[in-house]
Rosetta silent file (secondary structure, phi, psi, omega in degrees, C-alpha in Angstrom):
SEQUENCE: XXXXXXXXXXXXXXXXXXXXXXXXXXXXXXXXXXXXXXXXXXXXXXXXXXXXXXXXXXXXXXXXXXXXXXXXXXXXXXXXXXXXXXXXXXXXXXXXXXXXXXXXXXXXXXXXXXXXXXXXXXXXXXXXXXXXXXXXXXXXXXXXXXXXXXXXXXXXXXXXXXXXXXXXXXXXXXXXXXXXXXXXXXXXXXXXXXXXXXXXXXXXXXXXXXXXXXXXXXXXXXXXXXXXXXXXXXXXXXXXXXXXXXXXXXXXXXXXXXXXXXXXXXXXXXX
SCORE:     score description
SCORE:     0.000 S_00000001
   1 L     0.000  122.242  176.173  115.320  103.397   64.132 S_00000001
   2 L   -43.509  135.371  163.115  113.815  106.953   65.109 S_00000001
   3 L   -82.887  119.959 -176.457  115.475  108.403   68.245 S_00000001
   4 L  -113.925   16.346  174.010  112.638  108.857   70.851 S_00000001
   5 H   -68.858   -9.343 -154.942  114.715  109.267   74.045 S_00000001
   6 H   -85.570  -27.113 -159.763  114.811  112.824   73.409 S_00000001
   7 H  -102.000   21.189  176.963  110.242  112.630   73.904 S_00000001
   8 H   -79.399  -45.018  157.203  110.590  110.986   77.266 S_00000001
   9 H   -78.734   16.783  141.788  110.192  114.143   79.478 S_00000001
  10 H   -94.029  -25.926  154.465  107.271  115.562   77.995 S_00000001
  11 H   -58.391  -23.263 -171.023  105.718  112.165   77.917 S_00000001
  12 H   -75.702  -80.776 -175.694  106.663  111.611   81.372 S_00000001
  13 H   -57.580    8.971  161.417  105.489  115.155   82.659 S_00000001
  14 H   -57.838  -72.247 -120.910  102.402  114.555   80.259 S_00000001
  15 H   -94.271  -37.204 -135.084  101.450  111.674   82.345 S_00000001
  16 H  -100.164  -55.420  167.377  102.117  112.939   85.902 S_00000001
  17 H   -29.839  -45.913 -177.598   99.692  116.340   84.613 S_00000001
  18 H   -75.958  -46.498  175.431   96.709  114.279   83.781 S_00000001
  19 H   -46.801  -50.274  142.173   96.957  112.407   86.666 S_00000001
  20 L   -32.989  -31.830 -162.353   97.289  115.221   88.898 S_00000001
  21 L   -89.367  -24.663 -163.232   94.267  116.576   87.448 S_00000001
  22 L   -81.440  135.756  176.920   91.786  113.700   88.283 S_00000001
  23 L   -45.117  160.834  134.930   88.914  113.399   90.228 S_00000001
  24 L    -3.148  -56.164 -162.891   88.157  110.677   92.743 S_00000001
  25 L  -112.169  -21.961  172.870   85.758  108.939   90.816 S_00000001
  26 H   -59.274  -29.478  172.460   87.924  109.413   87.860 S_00000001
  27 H   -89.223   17.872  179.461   90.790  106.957   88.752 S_00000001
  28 H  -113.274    7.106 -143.105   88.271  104.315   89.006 S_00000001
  29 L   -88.525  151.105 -152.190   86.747  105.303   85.678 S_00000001
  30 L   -77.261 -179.858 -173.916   86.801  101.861   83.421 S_00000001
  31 L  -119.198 -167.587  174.656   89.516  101.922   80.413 S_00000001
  32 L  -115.574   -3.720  176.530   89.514  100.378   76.769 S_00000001
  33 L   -89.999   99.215  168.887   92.257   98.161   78.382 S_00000001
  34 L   -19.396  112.664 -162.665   90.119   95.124   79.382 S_00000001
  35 L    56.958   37.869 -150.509   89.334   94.833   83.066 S_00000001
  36 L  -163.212  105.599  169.525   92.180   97.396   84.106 S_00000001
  37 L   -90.913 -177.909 -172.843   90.705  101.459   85.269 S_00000001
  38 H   -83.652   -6.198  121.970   92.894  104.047   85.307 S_00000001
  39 H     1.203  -81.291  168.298   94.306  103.324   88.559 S_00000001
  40 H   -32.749  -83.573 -170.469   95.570  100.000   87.366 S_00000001
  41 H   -45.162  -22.226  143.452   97.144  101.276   84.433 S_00000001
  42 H   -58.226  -45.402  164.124   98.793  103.767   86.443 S_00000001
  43 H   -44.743  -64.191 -162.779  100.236  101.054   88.559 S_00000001
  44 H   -51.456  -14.578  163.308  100.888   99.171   85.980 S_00000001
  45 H   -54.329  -63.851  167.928  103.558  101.995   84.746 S_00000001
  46 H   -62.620  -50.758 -179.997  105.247  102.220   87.983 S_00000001
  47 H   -70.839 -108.525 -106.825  105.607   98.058   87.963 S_00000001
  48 H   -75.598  -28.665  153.737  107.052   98.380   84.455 S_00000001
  49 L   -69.529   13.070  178.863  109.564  101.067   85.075 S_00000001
  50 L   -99.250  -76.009  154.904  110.235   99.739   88.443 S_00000001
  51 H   -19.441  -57.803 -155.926  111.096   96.137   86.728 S_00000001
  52 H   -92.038  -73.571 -156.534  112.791   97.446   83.985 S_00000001
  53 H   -70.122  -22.534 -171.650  115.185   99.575   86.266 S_00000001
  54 H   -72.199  -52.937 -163.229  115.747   96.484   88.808 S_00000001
  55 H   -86.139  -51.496 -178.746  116.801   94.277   85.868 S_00000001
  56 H   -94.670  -45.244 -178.982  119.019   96.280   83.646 S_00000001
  57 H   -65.660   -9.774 -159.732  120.230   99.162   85.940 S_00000001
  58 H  -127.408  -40.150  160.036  120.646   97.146   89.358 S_00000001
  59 L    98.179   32.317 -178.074  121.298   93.873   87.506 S_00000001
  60 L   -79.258  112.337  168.344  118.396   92.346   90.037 S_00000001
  61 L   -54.305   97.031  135.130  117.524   88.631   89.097 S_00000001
  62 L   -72.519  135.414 -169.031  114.490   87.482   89.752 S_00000001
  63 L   -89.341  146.708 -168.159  113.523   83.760   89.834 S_00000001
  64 L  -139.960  119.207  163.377  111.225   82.615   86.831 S_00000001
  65 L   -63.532  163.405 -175.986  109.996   79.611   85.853 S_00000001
  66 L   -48.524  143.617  167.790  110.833   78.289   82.317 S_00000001
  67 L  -100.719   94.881  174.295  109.187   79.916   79.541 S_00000001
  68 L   -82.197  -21.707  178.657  108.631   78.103   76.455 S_00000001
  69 L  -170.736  175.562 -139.744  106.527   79.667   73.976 S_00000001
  70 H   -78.656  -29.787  162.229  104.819   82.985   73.348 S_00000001
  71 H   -84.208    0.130  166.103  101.604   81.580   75.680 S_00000001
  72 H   -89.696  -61.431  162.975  103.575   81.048   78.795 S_00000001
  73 H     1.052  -75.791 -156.827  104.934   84.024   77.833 S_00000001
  74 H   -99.364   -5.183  174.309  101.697   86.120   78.072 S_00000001
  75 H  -105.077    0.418 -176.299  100.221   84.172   80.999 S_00000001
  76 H   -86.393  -37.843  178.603  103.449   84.695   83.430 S_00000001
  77 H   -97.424    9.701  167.391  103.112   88.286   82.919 S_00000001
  78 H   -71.323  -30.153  168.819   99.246   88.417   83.160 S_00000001
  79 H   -70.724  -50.499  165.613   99.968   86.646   86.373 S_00000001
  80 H   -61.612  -40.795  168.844  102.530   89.189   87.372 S_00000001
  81 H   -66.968  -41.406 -173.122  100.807   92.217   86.302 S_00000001
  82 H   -54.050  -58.884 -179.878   97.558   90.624   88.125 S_00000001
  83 H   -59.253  -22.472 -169.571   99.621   90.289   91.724 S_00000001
  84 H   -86.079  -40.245 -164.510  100.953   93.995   91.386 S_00000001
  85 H   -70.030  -16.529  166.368   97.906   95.584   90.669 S_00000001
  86 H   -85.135   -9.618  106.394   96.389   93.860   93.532 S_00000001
  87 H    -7.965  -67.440 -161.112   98.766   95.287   95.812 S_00000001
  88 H  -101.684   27.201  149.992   98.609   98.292   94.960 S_00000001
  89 L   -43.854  -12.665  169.551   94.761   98.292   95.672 S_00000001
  90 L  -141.479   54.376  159.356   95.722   99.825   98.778 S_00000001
  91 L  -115.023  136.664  156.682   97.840  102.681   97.740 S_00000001
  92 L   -71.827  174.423 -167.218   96.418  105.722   97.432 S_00000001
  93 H   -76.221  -31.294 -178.411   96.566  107.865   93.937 S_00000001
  94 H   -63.423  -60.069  158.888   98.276  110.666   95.543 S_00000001
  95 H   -42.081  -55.344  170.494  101.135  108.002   96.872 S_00000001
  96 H   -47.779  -56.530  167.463  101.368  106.773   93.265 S_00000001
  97 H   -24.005  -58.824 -166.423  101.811  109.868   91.626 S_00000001
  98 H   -88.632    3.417  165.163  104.764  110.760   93.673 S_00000001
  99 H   -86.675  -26.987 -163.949  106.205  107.286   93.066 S_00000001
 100 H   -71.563  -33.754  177.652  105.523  107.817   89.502 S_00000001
 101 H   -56.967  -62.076 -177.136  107.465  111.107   89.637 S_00000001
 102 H   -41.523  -88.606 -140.320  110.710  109.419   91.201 S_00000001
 103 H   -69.280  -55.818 -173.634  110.643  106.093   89.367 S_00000001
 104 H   -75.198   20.397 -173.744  110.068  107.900   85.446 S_00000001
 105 H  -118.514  -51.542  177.120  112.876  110.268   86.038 S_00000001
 106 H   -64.782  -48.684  179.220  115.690  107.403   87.266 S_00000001
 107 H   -59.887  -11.262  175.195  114.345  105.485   83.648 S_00000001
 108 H   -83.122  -57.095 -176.826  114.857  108.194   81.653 S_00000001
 109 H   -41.409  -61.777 -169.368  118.468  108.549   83.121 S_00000001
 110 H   -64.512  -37.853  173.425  119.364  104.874   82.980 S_00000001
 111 H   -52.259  -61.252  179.272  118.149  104.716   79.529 S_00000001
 112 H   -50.021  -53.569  173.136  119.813  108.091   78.266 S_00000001
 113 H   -26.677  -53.494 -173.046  123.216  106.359   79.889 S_00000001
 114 L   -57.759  140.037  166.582  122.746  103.165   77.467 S_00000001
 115 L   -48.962  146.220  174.576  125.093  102.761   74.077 S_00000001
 116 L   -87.773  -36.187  167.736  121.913  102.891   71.764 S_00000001
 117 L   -66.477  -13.432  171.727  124.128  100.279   69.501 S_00000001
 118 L   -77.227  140.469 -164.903  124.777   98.181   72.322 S_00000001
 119 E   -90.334  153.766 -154.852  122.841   94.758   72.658 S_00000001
 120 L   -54.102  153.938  139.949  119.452   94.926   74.029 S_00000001
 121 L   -52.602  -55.867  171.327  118.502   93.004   77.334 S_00000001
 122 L  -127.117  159.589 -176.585  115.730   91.502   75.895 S_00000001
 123 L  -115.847  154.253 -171.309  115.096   91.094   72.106 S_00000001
 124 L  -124.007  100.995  177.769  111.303   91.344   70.554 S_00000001
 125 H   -31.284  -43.915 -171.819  110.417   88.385   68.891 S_00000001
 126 H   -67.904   -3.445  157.443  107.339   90.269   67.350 S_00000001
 127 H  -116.004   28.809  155.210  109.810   92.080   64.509 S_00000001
 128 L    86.227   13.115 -176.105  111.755   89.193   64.129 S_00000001
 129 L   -91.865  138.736  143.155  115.261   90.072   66.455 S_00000001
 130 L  -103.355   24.596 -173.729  116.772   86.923   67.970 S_00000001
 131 L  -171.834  144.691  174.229  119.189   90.075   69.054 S_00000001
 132 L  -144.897  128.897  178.469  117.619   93.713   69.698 S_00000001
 133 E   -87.997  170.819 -174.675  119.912   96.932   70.105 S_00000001
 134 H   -71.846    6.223  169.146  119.050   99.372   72.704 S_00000001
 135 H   -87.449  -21.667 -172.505  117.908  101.866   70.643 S_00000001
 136 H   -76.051  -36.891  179.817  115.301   99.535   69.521 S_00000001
 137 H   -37.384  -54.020  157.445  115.039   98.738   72.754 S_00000001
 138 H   -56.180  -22.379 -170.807  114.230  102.304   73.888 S_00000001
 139 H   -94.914  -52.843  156.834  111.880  102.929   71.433 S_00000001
 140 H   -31.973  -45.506 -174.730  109.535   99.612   72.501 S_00000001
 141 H   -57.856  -59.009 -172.375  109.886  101.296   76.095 S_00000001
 142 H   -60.159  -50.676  163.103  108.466  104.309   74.402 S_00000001
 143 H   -23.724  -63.587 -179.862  105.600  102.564   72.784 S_00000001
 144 H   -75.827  -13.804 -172.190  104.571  101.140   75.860 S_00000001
 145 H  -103.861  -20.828  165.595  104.298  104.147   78.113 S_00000001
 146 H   -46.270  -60.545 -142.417  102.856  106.108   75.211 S_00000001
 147 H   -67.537  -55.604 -166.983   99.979  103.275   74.619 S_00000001
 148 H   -62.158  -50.871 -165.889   98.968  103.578   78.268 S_00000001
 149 H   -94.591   -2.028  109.964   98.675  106.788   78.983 S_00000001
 150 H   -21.557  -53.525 -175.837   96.586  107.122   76.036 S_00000001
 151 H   -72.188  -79.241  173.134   94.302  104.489   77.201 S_00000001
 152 H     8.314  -89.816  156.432   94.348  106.871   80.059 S_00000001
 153 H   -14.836  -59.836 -166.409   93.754  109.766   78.400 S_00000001
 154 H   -73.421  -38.801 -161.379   90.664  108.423   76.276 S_00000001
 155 H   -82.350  -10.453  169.035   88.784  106.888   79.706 S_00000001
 156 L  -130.006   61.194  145.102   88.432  110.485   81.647 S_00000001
 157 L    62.671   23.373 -170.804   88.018  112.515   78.658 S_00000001
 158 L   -88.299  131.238  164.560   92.050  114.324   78.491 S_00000001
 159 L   -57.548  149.602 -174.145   93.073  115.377   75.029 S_00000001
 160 L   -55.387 -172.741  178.322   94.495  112.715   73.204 S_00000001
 161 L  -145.132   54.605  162.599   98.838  112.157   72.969 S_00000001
 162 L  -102.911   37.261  160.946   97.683  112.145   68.482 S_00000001
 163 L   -94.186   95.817  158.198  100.071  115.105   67.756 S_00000001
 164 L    26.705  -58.510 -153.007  102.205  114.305   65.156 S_00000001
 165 L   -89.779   -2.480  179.591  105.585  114.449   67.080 S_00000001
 166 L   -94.926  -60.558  163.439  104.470  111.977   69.708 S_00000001
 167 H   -71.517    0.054  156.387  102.168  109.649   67.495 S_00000001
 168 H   -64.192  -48.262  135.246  104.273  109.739   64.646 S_00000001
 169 H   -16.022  -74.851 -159.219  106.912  107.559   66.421 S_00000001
 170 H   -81.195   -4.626  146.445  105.302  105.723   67.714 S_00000001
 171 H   -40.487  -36.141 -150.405  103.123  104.641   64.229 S_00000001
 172 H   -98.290  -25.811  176.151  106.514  104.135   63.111 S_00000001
 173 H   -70.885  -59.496  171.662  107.472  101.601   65.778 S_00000001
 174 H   -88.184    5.459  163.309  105.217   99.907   65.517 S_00000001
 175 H   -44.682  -40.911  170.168  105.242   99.176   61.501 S_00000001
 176 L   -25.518  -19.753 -158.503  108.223   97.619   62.774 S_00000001
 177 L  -105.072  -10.600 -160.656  106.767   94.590   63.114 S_00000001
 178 L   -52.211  -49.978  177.579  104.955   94.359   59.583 S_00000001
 179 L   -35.309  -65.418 -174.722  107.378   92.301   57.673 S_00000001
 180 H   -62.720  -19.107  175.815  107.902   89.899   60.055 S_00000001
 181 H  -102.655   48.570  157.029  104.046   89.250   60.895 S_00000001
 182 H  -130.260   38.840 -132.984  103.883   88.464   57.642 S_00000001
 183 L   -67.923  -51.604 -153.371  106.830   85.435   58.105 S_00000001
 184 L   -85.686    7.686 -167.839  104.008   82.260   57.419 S_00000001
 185 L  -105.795  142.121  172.969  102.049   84.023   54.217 S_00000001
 186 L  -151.308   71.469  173.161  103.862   83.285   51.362 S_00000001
 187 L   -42.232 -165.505  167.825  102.331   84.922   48.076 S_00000001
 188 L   -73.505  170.080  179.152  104.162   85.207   44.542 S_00000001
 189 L   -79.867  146.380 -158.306  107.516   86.726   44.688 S_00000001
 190 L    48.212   34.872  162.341  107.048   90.727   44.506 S_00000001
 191 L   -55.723  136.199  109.848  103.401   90.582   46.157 S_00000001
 192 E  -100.291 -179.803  156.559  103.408   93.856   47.830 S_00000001
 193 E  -150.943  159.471 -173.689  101.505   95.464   49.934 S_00000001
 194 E  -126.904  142.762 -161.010  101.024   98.827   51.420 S_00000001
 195 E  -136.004  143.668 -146.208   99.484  100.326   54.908 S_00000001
 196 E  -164.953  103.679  171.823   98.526  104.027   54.910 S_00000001
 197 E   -91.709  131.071  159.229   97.771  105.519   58.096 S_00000001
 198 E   -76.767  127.885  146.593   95.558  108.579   57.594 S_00000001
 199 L   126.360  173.230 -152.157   95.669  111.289   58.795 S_00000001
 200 L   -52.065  -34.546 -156.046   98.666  114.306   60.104 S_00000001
 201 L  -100.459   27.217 -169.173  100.493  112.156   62.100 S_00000001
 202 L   -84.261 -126.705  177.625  100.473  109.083   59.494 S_00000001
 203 E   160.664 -168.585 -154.938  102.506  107.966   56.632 S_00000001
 204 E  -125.181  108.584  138.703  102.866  105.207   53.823 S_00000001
 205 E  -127.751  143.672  177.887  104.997  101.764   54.466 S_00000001
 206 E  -100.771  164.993  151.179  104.971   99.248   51.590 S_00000001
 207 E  -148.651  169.075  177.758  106.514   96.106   52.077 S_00000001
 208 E  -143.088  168.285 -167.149  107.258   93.236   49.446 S_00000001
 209 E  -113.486  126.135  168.062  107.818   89.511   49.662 S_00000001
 210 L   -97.357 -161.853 -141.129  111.378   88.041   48.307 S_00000001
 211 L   -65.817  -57.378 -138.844  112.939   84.596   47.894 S_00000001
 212 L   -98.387  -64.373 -141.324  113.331   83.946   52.033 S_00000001
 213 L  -149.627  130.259 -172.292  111.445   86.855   53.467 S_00000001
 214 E   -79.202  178.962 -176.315  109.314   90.200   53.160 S_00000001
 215 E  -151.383  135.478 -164.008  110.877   93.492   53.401 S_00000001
 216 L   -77.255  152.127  176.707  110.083   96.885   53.688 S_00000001
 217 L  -131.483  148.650 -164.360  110.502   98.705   50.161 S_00000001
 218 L   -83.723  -19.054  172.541  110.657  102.304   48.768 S_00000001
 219 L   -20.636   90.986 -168.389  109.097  100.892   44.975 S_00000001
 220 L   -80.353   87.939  136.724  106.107  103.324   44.059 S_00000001
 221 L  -120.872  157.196  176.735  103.717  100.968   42.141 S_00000001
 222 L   -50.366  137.387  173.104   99.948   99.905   42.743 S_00000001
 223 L  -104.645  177.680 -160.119  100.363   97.465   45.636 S_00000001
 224 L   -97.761  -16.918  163.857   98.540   94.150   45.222 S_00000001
 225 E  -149.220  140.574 -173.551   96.503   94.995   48.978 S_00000001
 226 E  -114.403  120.866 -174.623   96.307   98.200   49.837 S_00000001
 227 E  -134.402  142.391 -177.604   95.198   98.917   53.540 S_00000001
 228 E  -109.979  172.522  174.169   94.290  102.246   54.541 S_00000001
 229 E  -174.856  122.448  179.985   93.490  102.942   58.484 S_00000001
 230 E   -68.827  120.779  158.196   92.342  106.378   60.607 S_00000001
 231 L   -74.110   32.316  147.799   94.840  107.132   62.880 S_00000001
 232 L   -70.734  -37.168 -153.792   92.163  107.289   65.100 S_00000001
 233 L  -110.511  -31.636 -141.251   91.825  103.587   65.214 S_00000001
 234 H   -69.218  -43.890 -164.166   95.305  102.212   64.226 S_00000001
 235 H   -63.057  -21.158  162.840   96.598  102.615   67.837 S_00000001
 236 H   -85.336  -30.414  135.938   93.911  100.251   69.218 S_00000001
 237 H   -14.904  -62.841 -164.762   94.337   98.040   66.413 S_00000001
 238 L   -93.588   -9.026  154.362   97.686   97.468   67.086 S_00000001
 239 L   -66.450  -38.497 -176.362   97.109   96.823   70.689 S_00000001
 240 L    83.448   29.951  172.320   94.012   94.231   70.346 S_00000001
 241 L  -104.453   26.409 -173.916   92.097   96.921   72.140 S_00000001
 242 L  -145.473  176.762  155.677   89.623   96.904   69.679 S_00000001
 243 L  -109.830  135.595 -139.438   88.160   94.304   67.535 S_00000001
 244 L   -81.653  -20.867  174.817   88.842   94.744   63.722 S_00000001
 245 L   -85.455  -38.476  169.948   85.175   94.435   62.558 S_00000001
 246 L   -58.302  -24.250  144.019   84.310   96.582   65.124 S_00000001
 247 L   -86.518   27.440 -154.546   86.216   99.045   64.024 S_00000001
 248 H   -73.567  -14.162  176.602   85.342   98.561   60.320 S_00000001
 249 H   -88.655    0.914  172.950   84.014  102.054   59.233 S_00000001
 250 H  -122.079   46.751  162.651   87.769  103.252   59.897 S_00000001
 251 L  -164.126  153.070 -177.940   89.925  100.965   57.377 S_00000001
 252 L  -126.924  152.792  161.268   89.629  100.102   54.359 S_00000001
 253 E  -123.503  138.297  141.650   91.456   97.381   52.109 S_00000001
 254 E   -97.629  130.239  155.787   91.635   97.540   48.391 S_00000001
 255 E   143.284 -109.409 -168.040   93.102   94.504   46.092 S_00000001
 256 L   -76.462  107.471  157.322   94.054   91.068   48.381 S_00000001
 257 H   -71.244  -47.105  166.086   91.154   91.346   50.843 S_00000001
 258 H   -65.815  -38.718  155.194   93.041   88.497   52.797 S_00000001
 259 H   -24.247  -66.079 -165.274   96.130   90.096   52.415 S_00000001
 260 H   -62.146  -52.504 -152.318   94.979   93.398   53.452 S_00000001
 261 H   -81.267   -5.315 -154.182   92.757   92.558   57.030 S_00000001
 262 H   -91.062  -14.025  165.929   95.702   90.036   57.775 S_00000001
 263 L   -61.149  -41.280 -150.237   97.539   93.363   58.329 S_00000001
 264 L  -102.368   -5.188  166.533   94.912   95.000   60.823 S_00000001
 265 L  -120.752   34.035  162.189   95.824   92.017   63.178 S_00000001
 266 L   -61.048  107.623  176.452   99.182   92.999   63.719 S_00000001
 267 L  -124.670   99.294  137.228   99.544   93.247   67.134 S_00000001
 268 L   -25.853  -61.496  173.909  103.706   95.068   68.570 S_00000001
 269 L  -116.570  125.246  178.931  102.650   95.487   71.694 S_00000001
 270 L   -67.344  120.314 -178.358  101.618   93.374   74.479 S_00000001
 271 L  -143.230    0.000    0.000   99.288   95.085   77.107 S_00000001
């Protein structure tokens, strides 16, 4: 797993620059993250590095009802994210900012502190860990604060965070998940297939399907679906912030047409 702890202060001091920069009417401006302006999604930063520092650095407990499956899951924290951001409906942006400053500085620290081999607090079902180490851990973290402040980014018109040493990582994270979200398809034995990101900051992963399980593989033959995808698009792809036909003039698939778009609905991170 790529080390990205090292790309946390210039993402951090990225984020607090743009922010800094914005008009009025600009933190209200809508987002590609459904129902959520940039306001929210700034909050929504501050709650996850707030959270995240309560629970593994402070060792704070909150009580939570049982969870059972991946849609409880996704409506306890749509229900949690829903109460913070409605909170902080009466913070100003200028207040945020300088929480945002504080709050991303102690998460870089408690993170740089963690064994990176040591195991993870929580493990992420969507690549298949029933056990995740903290480097993987760190790198998810990275994903998510990336993704947002992208989303950012795009809704008041900020150059992009697509430069190779930022969006290469995190392309790479999330391919993490490809094998496994392809657990319930079960072709011939050596189906592969291959995903092709275009463009500077992409790259090439194949994977192939064995007895139990696919896997990724370095084997340079024609793959049996071939999916290409502008890294323009893939990061909203792999978000759900887009819809896959709607984005259909920027991927392509040759071979296994089921194969192939069953790729383009990969979704790694939860927003």
């Amino acid at each position: 797993m790529i080390d990205v702890l090292p790309l946390f202060p210039q993402l951090d001091s990225s984020l607090i620059e743009v922010l800094s920069g914005l008009s009025p009417k600009q933190w209200n401006n809508d987002t590609i993250c459904k129902h959520w302006r940039v306001k929210d999604i700034a909050a929504h930063l501050l709650d996850g590095a707030i959270r995240r520092l309560s629970i593994g650095r402070d060792g704070y407990k909150m009580a939570v009802a049982e969870i059972n499956n991946q849609a409880e899951l996704l409506d306890y924290l749509n229900n949690l994210n829903a109460g913070w951001l409605s909170a902080f409906k009466r913070v100003s942006p200028m207040i945020l900012i300088a929480q945002l400053k504080i709050i991303q500085e102690e998460l870089y620290l408690y993170l740089k502190g963690l064994d990176p081999d040591a195991n993870a607090i929580f493990a992420y079902a969507w690549a298949g860990d029933e056990i995740s180490d903290n480097r993987f851990d760190i790198a998810r973290e990275f994903t998510e604060r990336w993704l947002h402040q992208q989303q950012i980014r795009q809704a008041v018109g900020a150059r992009s965070l697509l430069d190779r040493h930022l969006y290469k990582p995190f392309l790479e994270i999330c391919m993490k998940a490809l094998p496994y979200h392809f657990k319930d398809l079960s072709p011939a034995i050596d189906t592969m297939i291959t995903v092709e990101i275009v463009g500077d900051a992409g790259g090439v992963w194949s994977i192939i399907s064995r007895e139990q399980k696919w896997e990724f593989t370095l084997v340079q033959r024609q793959a049996d679906a071939h999916v290409y995808i502008d890294q323009n698009i893939a990061w909203m792809l792999f978000s759900g912030s887009i819809d896959i036909y709607e984005a259909g003039q920027y991927w392509q698939v040759t071979g296994d047409q089921d194969l192939g778009q069953h790729v383009l609905l990969m979704r790694p991170i939860m927003v």
